[in-house]
Amino acid sequence: MRSDRLGELAPERSLRRLELAVTRRLDGLLHGEHLGILPGPGSDLAEARLYQPGEDDVRHMDWAVTARTTTPHVRDLIADHELEVWALADLSPSMDFGTAAMEKRDLVVAALAAVGFLTTRLGDRVGAYITHGEGLRRWPARTGRTAMYALLQALLDAPRTDPGRPGPSLAEALTSLARGQFKRGLRVVISDFLDQERTGDGELAWQRPMRRLAVRHQVIAVEIIDPRELDLPDVGPVMMTDPETGEVREIILSRRVRERYAAAAAAQRARTREAIRGCGAAHLVLRTDRDWISDVARFALQQRRVAGRAHPQGSRA
């Protein structure tokens, strides 16, 4: 999976391979198929596990297991099921880029698959808004493996956007998602968040609609990154194209230019991180040069512990 682009395989074989990679590895890493990608606290008890000092809420202590084993144990809560999951998949021109194991647009498919294959197994319905140069496409929410395959295939088949035709902005797409879906549930925003358009008060334009989205729903912001967006190689003069505008310029990658670029990229990532945090969304970073399944698993485990500390036993999401 990591060494091949998704689109280079036959569609059915590609999706079956992707499903096996997600379900087998995440089931092993997350220890249980009924544990979601971003579980909220529920009212049903899950299995007991070892208490993690400084991470777990002592109110979740399982005293019976603790007494029997003489080792502190806590009992997790299973998230409430039958949610409605909606994703925003950004396929703007900047996503047609990749210098490592895959392009960023392929990682968008992988991220949605990680959410979709886990949630549809619990009976949740998954739908999506897909943004590209031809506009914003709404894919209705459905449940089941067949529907999930169809959604992922639609992402794989989505046309590449010509430079200069970026389509709807991230802020516009988020606004459409928030206005079109009212049932409480999980919202997943998958983008590189390179859209730095600002409002009159200096905020990033997508912050306000994402903040409104997070008031009503659980929100995961999945930031897609390629390593060449963080620093540039020492290769001398190159021709570079702005994927959003199509503008082409020759740039000499001197040491000074590369240092300034790296500093600007780090600052942009810091702004994005703070903006997402300020919106009340969970932040997952996936890179084209990393094992994305392991990153998803670590994120899910971290979010589960945070959810367990934030809510007393027996409360509902």
Short mmCIF file of C-alpha atoms in Angstrom, two decimals:
data_model
loop_
_atom_site.label_atom_id
_atom_site.label_comp_id
_atom_site.label_asym_id
_atom_site.label_seq_id
_atom_site.Cartn_x
_atom_site.Cartn_y
_atom_site.Cartn_z
CA MET A 1 0.00 0.00 0.00
CA ARG A 2 2.66 2.51 0.99
CA SER A 3 4.90 1.74 -1.98
CA ASP A 4 2.16 1.92 -4.67
CA ARG A 5 -0.14 4.73 -5.66
CA LEU A 6 -3.74 3.72 -5.16
CA GLY A 7 -4.73 4.59 -8.69
CA GLU A 8 -2.06 2.36 -10.26
CA LEU A 9 -3.93 -0.77 -9.21
CA ALA A 10 -7.13 -2.15 -10.71
CA PRO A 11 -9.96 -0.37 -8.86
CA GLU A 12 -11.47 -3.37 -7.07
CA ARG A 13 -8.12 -4.87 -6.17
CA SER A 14 -6.88 -1.50 -4.95
CA LEU A 15 -9.86 -0.98 -2.65
CA ARG A 16 -9.80 -4.54 -1.30
CA ARG A 17 -6.13 -4.19 -0.53
CA LEU A 18 -6.77 -0.86 1.13
CA GLU A 19 -9.59 -2.29 3.26
CA LEU A 20 -7.41 -5.20 4.40
CA ALA A 21 -4.58 -2.84 5.30
CA VAL A 22 -6.87 -0.60 7.32
CA THR A 23 -8.97 -3.20 9.14
CA ARG A 24 -6.26 -5.74 9.90
CA ARG A 25 -3.62 -3.32 11.11
CA LEU A 26 -5.91 -0.91 12.94
CA ASP A 27 -7.76 -3.75 14.64
CA GLY A 28 -4.42 -4.98 15.94
CA LEU A 29 -3.15 -1.57 16.95
CA LEU A 30 -6.41 -0.37 18.48
CA HIS A 31 -7.27 -3.70 20.16
CA GLY A 32 -10.91 -4.13 19.23
CA GLU A 33 -13.07 -3.56 16.18
CA HIS A 34 -15.70 -1.57 18.08
CA LEU A 35 -13.33 1.27 18.96
CA GLY A 36 -13.73 4.14 16.55
CA ILE A 37 -11.38 6.67 15.07
CA LEU A 38 -12.43 9.45 17.48
CA PRO A 39 -14.68 7.88 20.11
CA GLY A 40 -16.76 10.06 22.33
CA PRO A 41 -17.67 8.84 25.80
CA GLY A 42 -20.68 6.55 25.92
CA SER A 43 -22.61 4.64 28.52
CA ASP A 44 -21.45 1.11 27.68
CA LEU A 45 -18.35 -0.36 29.32
CA ALA A 46 -15.48 -1.78 27.30
CA GLU A 47 -12.63 -4.03 28.44
CA ALA A 48 -10.38 -3.16 31.36
CA ARG A 49 -6.79 -2.11 30.71
CA LEU A 50 -3.78 -0.99 32.72
CA TYR A 51 -4.04 2.43 34.33
CA GLN A 52 -1.75 5.07 32.77
CA PRO A 53 -0.64 7.59 35.45
CA GLY A 54 -1.18 11.17 34.35
CA GLU A 55 -3.35 10.12 31.39
CA ASP A 56 -6.35 8.21 32.75
CA ASP A 57 -9.19 9.52 34.92
CA VAL A 58 -9.24 7.79 38.32
CA ARG A 59 -13.05 7.91 38.15
CA HIS A 60 -12.81 5.18 35.49
CA MET A 61 -10.88 2.85 37.82
CA ASP A 62 -12.09 -0.75 37.73
CA TRP A 63 -11.72 -1.67 41.39
CA ALA A 64 -12.74 -5.29 40.94
CA VAL A 65 -10.04 -5.99 38.37
CA THR A 66 -7.55 -3.89 40.35
CA ALA A 67 -8.20 -5.93 43.49
CA ARG A 68 -8.00 -9.23 41.62
CA THR A 69 -4.74 -8.44 39.81
CA THR A 70 -3.21 -6.10 42.45
CA THR A 71 -2.39 -3.77 39.53
CA PRO A 72 -4.38 -0.58 38.84
CA HIS A 73 -6.82 -1.01 35.93
CA VAL A 74 -9.35 1.33 34.31
CA ARG A 75 -12.33 0.47 32.14
CA ASP A 76 -12.90 2.37 28.89
CA LEU A 77 -16.29 3.51 27.69
CA ILE A 78 -17.54 2.48 24.27
CA ALA A 79 -18.58 5.38 22.09
CA ASP A 80 -22.23 5.72 21.17
CA HIS A 81 -22.86 4.16 17.76
CA GLU A 82 -25.06 4.90 14.75
CA LEU A 83 -23.47 8.26 14.07
CA GLU A 84 -23.65 10.04 10.75
CA VAL A 85 -20.16 10.69 9.42
CA TRP A 86 -19.52 13.37 6.81
CA ALA A 87 -16.13 14.08 5.28
CA LEU A 88 -14.85 17.03 3.30
CA ALA A 89 -12.26 15.77 0.81
CA ASP A 90 -10.07 18.51 -0.64
CA LEU A 91 -8.92 17.63 -4.18
CA SER A 92 -7.80 21.13 -5.16
CA PRO A 93 -4.72 21.48 -7.45
CA SER A 94 -2.23 21.53 -4.56
CA MET A 95 -3.27 17.95 -3.72
CA ASP A 96 -1.95 16.71 -7.09
CA PHE A 97 1.55 16.63 -5.69
CA GLY A 98 3.77 14.06 -4.05
CA THR A 99 7.47 13.27 -3.84
CA ALA A 100 7.40 10.23 -1.53
CA ALA A 101 5.32 7.03 -1.39
CA MET A 102 2.18 8.59 -2.86
CA GLU A 103 0.58 11.83 -3.95
CA LYS A 104 -1.35 13.90 -1.46
CA ARG A 105 -4.65 13.13 -3.20
CA ASP A 106 -3.99 9.41 -2.65
CA LEU A 107 -3.49 10.09 1.04
CA VAL A 108 -6.89 11.82 1.06
CA VAL A 109 -8.41 8.52 -0.10
CA ALA A 110 -6.43 6.63 2.53
CA ALA A 111 -7.56 8.96 5.32
CA LEU A 112 -11.21 8.66 4.33
CA ALA A 113 -10.82 4.88 4.09
CA ALA A 114 -9.44 4.73 7.64
CA VAL A 115 -12.50 6.57 8.92
CA GLY A 116 -14.98 4.86 6.62
CA PHE A 117 -14.00 1.23 7.06
CA LEU A 118 -14.03 1.57 10.84
CA THR A 119 -17.31 3.46 11.13
CA THR A 120 -19.32 1.50 8.54
CA ARG A 121 -18.55 -1.71 10.42
CA LEU A 122 -20.43 -0.19 13.35
CA GLY A 123 -23.44 0.66 11.19
CA ASP A 124 -22.65 4.37 10.82
CA ARG A 125 -23.53 6.12 7.57
CA VAL A 126 -20.71 7.87 5.70
CA GLY A 127 -21.10 10.67 3.18
CA ALA A 128 -18.73 13.21 1.67
CA TYR A 129 -18.33 16.58 0.02
CA ILE A 130 -15.63 16.46 -2.66
CA THR A 131 -14.12 19.75 -3.79
CA HIS A 132 -12.17 20.14 -7.05
CA GLY A 133 -11.91 22.47 -10.03
CA GLU A 134 -15.35 21.54 -11.37
CA GLY A 135 -17.08 22.53 -8.13
CA LEU A 136 -18.31 20.86 -4.96
CA ARG A 137 -19.83 17.41 -5.28
CA ARG A 138 -22.03 15.95 -2.56
CA TRP A 139 -21.92 12.17 -2.07
CA PRO A 140 -24.94 11.01 -0.03
CA ALA A 141 -24.40 9.25 3.30
CA ARG A 142 -24.90 5.50 3.12
CA THR A 143 -23.93 2.51 5.21
CA GLY A 144 -22.19 -0.70 4.25
CA ARG A 145 -19.04 -1.86 2.54
CA THR A 146 -20.41 -1.51 -1.00
CA ALA A 147 -21.31 2.13 -0.45
CA MET A 148 -17.87 2.80 1.05
CA TYR A 149 -16.19 1.24 -1.99
CA ALA A 150 -18.28 3.44 -4.28
CA LEU A 151 -17.31 6.59 -2.37
CA LEU A 152 -13.60 5.76 -2.44
CA GLN A 153 -13.80 4.92 -6.15
CA ALA A 154 -15.43 8.30 -6.76
CA LEU A 155 -12.43 9.95 -5.08
CA LEU A 156 -10.01 7.90 -7.19
CA ASP A 157 -11.89 8.83 -10.36
CA ALA A 158 -12.23 12.53 -9.52
CA PRO A 159 -10.62 14.61 -12.30
CA ARG A 160 -7.42 16.45 -11.66
CA THR A 161 -7.90 20.17 -11.49
CA ASP A 162 -6.20 22.41 -14.02
CA PRO A 163 -3.91 25.03 -12.45
CA GLY A 164 -5.72 28.30 -12.23
CA ARG A 165 -9.09 26.59 -11.61
CA PRO A 166 -8.90 25.76 -7.91
CA GLY A 167 -12.66 25.49 -7.48
CA PRO A 168 -14.42 26.33 -4.20
CA SER A 169 -12.24 27.60 -1.38
CA LEU A 170 -11.86 25.60 1.81
CA ALA A 171 -14.01 28.17 3.64
CA GLU A 172 -16.80 27.83 1.04
CA ALA A 173 -16.70 24.04 1.21
CA LEU A 174 -16.83 24.04 5.02
CA THR A 175 -19.78 26.43 4.94
CA SER A 176 -21.65 24.11 2.57
CA LEU A 177 -20.93 21.12 4.79
CA ALA A 178 -22.15 22.94 7.89
CA ARG A 179 -25.34 24.22 6.24
CA GLY A 180 -26.21 20.99 4.48
CA GLN A 181 -25.95 18.51 7.36
CA PHE A 182 -27.58 19.08 10.75
CA LYS A 183 -27.67 15.64 12.37
CA ARG A 184 -25.02 15.48 15.07
CA GLY A 185 -22.10 13.22 14.33
CA LEU A 186 -18.49 13.12 13.18
CA ARG A 187 -17.11 15.55 10.60
CA VAL A 188 -13.73 14.89 8.98
CA VAL A 189 -11.98 17.68 7.06
CA ILE A 190 -9.16 16.32 4.89
CA SER A 191 -6.98 19.02 3.33
CA ASP A 192 -3.45 20.38 3.14
CA PHE A 193 -4.79 23.65 4.64
CA LEU A 194 -2.55 25.68 2.33
CA ASP A 195 -5.44 28.08 1.75
CA GLN A 196 -4.13 31.15 3.60
CA GLU A 197 -6.89 33.58 2.57
CA ARG A 198 -7.76 35.84 5.49
CA THR A 199 -10.82 37.75 6.63
CA GLY A 200 -10.92 41.41 7.57
CA ASP A 201 -10.13 40.63 11.21
CA GLY A 202 -6.96 38.71 10.26
CA GLU A 203 -8.32 35.20 10.79
CA LEU A 204 -7.81 32.47 8.21
CA ALA A 205 -10.98 32.42 6.12
CA TRP A 206 -11.76 28.77 6.94
CA GLN A 207 -11.53 29.23 10.72
CA ARG A 208 -15.01 30.65 11.29
CA PRO A 209 -16.94 27.95 9.38
CA MET A 210 -14.85 25.23 11.02
CA ARG A 211 -15.50 26.73 14.44
CA ARG A 212 -19.25 26.69 13.73
CA LEU A 213 -18.97 23.08 12.60
CA ALA A 214 -17.18 22.09 15.83
CA VAL A 215 -19.88 23.63 18.02
CA ARG A 216 -22.37 20.97 16.95
CA HIS A 217 -20.21 18.03 15.85
CA GLN A 218 -17.03 16.18 16.66
CA VAL A 219 -14.50 17.39 14.09
CA ILE A 220 -11.23 15.88 12.93
CA ALA A 221 -8.97 18.07 10.81
CA VAL A 222 -6.65 15.80 8.80
CA GLU A 223 -3.69 17.80 7.50
CA ILE A 224 -1.98 16.24 4.47
CA ILE A 225 1.72 17.05 4.05
CA ASP A 226 4.48 16.16 1.61
CA PRO A 227 8.09 16.49 2.85
CA ARG A 228 9.06 18.79 -0.04
CA GLU A 229 6.53 21.31 1.26
CA LEU A 230 8.60 21.65 4.43
CA ASP A 231 12.07 22.10 2.93
CA LEU A 232 13.62 22.25 -0.52
CA PRO A 233 16.58 20.24 -1.85
CA ASP A 234 19.89 21.79 -2.82
CA VAL A 235 19.49 21.46 -6.60
CA GLY A 236 20.21 24.97 -7.87
CA PRO A 237 17.88 26.64 -10.42
CA VAL A 238 14.42 25.05 -10.88
CA MET A 239 11.16 25.93 -12.58
CA MET A 240 8.33 26.00 -10.04
CA THR A 241 4.58 26.14 -10.72
CA ASP A 242 1.94 27.49 -8.37
CA PRO A 243 -0.74 24.75 -8.58
CA GLU A 244 -3.54 27.11 -7.62
CA THR A 245 -2.79 29.84 -10.18
CA GLY A 246 -0.67 28.05 -12.79
CA GLU A 247 2.04 30.73 -12.56
CA VAL A 248 5.53 29.44 -13.45
CA ARG A 249 8.74 31.02 -12.15
CA GLU A 250 12.42 30.12 -12.22
CA ILE A 251 13.93 30.04 -8.73
CA ILE A 252 17.53 29.48 -7.72
CA LEU A 253 17.50 27.32 -4.60
CA SER A 254 20.43 28.89 -2.81
CA ARG A 255 21.09 28.19 0.84
CA ARG A 256 19.46 31.47 1.84
CA VAL A 257 16.35 30.77 -0.24
CA ARG A 258 16.01 27.26 1.21
CA GLU A 259 16.39 28.55 4.77
CA ARG A 260 13.78 31.25 4.23
CA TYR A 261 11.44 28.73 2.64
CA ALA A 262 11.83 26.29 5.54
CA ALA A 263 11.16 29.06 8.05
CA ALA A 264 8.05 30.20 6.14
CA ALA A 265 6.77 26.61 5.88
CA ALA A 266 7.27 26.07 9.63
CA ALA A 267 5.41 29.30 10.37
CA GLN A 268 2.53 28.31 8.09
CA ARG A 269 2.23 24.92 9.81
CA ALA A 270 2.26 26.59 13.22
CA ARG A 271 -0.54 28.95 12.14
CA THR A 272 -2.56 26.02 10.86
CA ARG A 273 -2.01 24.03 14.04
CA GLU A 274 -3.08 26.93 16.26
CA ALA A 275 -6.08 27.74 14.07
CA ILE A 276 -7.34 24.15 14.17
CA ARG A 277 -6.85 24.00 17.92
CA GLY A 278 -8.68 27.29 18.34
CA CYS A 279 -11.63 25.91 16.38
CA GLY A 280 -12.03 23.05 18.84
CA ALA A 281 -11.17 20.34 16.31
CA ALA A 282 -8.88 17.37 16.76
CA HIS A 283 -5.76 17.56 14.57
CA LEU A 284 -4.30 14.58 12.72
CA VAL A 285 -1.21 15.05 10.52
CA LEU A 286 -0.58 12.51 7.75
CA ARG A 287 2.53 12.63 5.56
CA THR A 288 3.20 11.04 2.21
CA ASP A 289 6.54 9.71 3.49
CA ARG A 290 5.21 8.05 6.67
CA ASP A 291 3.24 4.97 7.66
CA TRP A 292 -0.20 6.60 7.70
CA ILE A 293 -1.95 3.63 9.35
CA SER A 294 0.36 3.80 12.37
CA ASP A 295 -0.17 7.56 12.57
CA VAL A 296 -3.96 7.07 12.51
CA ALA A 297 -3.73 4.43 15.25
CA ARG A 298 -1.60 6.63 17.51
CA PHE A 299 -4.02 9.50 16.99
CA ALA A 300 -7.05 7.36 17.85
CA LEU A 301 -5.45 6.03 21.03
CA GLN A 302 -4.51 9.54 22.12
CA GLN A 303 -8.01 10.88 21.46
CA ARG A 304 -9.58 8.00 23.35
CA ARG A 305 -7.52 8.81 26.43
CA VAL A 306 -8.36 12.50 26.16
CA ALA A 307 -12.07 11.67 25.88
CA GLY A 308 -11.84 9.38 28.88
CA ARG A 309 -10.21 12.08 31.04
CA ALA A 310 -12.63 14.79 29.97
CA HIS A 311 -15.90 13.03 30.81
CA PRO A 312 -17.02 11.24 33.96
CA GLN A 313 -18.09 7.63 33.76
CA GLY A 314 -21.63 7.19 32.49
CA SER A 315 -21.92 10.50 30.68
CA ARG A 316 -23.04 10.59 27.08
CA ALA A 317 -21.55 12.42 24.10
#
